[in-house]
PDB file of C-alpha atoms in Angstrom:
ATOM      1  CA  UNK A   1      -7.336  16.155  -4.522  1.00 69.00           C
ATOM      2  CA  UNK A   2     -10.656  14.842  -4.918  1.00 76.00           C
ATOM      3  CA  UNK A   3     -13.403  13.113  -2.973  1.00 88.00           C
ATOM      4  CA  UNK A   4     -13.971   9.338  -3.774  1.00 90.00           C
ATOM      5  CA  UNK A   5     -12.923   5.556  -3.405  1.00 93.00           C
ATOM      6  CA  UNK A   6      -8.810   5.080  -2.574  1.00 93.00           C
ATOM      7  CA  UNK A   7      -6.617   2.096  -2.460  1.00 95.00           C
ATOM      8  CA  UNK A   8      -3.244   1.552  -1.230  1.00 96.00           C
ATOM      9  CA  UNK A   9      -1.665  -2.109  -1.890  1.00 97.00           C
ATOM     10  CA  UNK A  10       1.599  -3.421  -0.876  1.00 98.00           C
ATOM     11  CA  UNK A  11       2.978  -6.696  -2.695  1.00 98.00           C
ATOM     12  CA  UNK A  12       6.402  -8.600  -2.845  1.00 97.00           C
ATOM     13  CA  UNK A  13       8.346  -8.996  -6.164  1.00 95.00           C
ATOM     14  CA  UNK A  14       6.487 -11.825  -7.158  1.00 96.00           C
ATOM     15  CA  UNK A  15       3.201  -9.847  -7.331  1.00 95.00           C
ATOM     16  CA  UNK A  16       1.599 -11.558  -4.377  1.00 96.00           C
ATOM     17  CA  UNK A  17      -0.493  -8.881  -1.997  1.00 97.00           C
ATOM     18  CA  UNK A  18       1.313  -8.177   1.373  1.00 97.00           C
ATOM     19  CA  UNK A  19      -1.093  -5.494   3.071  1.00 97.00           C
ATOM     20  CA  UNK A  20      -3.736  -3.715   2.361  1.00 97.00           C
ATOM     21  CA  UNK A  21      -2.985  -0.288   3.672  1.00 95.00           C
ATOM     22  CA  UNK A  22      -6.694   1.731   2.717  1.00 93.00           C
ATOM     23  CA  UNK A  23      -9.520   0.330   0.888  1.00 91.00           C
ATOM     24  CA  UNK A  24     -12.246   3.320   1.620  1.00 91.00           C
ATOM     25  CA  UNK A  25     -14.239   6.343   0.315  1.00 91.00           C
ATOM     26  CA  UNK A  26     -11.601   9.650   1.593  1.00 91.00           C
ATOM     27  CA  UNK A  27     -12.913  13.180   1.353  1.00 91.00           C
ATOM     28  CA  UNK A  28     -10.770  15.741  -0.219  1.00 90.00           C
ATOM     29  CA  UNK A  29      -7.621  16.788   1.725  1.00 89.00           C
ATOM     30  CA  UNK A  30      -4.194  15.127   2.502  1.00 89.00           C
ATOM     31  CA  UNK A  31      -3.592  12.332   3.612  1.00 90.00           C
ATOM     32  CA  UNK A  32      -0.717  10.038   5.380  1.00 93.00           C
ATOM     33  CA  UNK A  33      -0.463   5.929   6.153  1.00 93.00           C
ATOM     34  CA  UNK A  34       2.447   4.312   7.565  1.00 94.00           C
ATOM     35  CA  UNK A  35       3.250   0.427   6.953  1.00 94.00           C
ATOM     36  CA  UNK A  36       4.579  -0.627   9.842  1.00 95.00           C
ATOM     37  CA  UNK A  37       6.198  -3.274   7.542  1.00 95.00           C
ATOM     38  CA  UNK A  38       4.026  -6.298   8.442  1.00 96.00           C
ATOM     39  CA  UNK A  39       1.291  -7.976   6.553  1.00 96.00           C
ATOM     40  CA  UNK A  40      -2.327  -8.795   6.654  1.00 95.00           C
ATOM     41  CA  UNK A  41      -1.459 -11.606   9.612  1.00 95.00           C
ATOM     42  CA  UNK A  42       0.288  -8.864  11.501  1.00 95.00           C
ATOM     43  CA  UNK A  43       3.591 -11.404  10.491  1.00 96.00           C
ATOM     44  CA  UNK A  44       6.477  -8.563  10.120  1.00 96.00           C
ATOM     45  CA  UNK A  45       7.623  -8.393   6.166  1.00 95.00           C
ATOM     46  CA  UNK A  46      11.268  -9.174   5.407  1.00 95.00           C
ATOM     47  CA  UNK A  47      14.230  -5.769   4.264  1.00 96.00           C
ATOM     48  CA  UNK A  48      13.578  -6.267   0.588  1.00 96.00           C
ATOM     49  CA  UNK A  49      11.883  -4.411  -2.415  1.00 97.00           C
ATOM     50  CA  UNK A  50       8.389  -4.085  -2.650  1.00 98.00           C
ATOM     51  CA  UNK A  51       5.454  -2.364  -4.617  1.00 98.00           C
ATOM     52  CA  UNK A  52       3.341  -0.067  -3.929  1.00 97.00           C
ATOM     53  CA  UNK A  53      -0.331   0.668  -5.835  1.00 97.00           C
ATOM     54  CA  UNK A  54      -2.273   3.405  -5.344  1.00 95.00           C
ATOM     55  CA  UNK A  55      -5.722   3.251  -6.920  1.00 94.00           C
ATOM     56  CA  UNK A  56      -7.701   6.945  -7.042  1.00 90.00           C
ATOM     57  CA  UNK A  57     -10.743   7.016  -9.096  1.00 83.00           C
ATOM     58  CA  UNK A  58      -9.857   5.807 -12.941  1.00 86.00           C
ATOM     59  CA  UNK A  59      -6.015   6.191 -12.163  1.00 91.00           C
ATOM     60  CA  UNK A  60      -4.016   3.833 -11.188  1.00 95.00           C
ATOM     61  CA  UNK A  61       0.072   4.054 -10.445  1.00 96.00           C
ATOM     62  CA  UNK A  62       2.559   1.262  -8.913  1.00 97.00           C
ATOM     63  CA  UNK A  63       5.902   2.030  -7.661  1.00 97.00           C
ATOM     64  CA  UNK A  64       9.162   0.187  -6.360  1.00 98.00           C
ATOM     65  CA  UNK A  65      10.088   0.827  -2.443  1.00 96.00           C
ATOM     66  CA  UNK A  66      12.966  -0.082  -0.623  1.00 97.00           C
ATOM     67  CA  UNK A  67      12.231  -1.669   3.241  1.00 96.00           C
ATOM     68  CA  UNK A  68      15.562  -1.450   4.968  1.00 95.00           C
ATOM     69  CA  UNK A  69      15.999  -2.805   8.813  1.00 88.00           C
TER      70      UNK A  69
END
């Protein structure tokens, strides 16, 4: 873990940004964020699959995530 600028993104399967989970400067440690599965309007997000981006520094890594209800 290292000190600097973090991003967490959520989008739908057609690439379009749902939330914006944390967009700031973290010092070193560990960290947790829970979606509480609605978007940027505070509209709640349908069951579906979504991604997930994680931006740290000059890395960069996107994942698929299940939402059940």
């Amino acid at each position: 873990a290292e000190p600097g600028y973090h991003e967490l993104l959520i989008f739908n399967v057609l690439g379009q940004q749902v939330r914006r989970l944390a967009g700031e400067t973290f010092s070193a440690g560990v960290y947790r964020i829970t979606w509480d599965a609605r978007d940027d309007f505070g509209r709640p997000s349908g069951a579906g699959v979504y991604l997930y981006r994680l931006v740290s520094g000059s890395q960069a890594v996107t994942r698929k995530m299940l939402l059940l209800k």
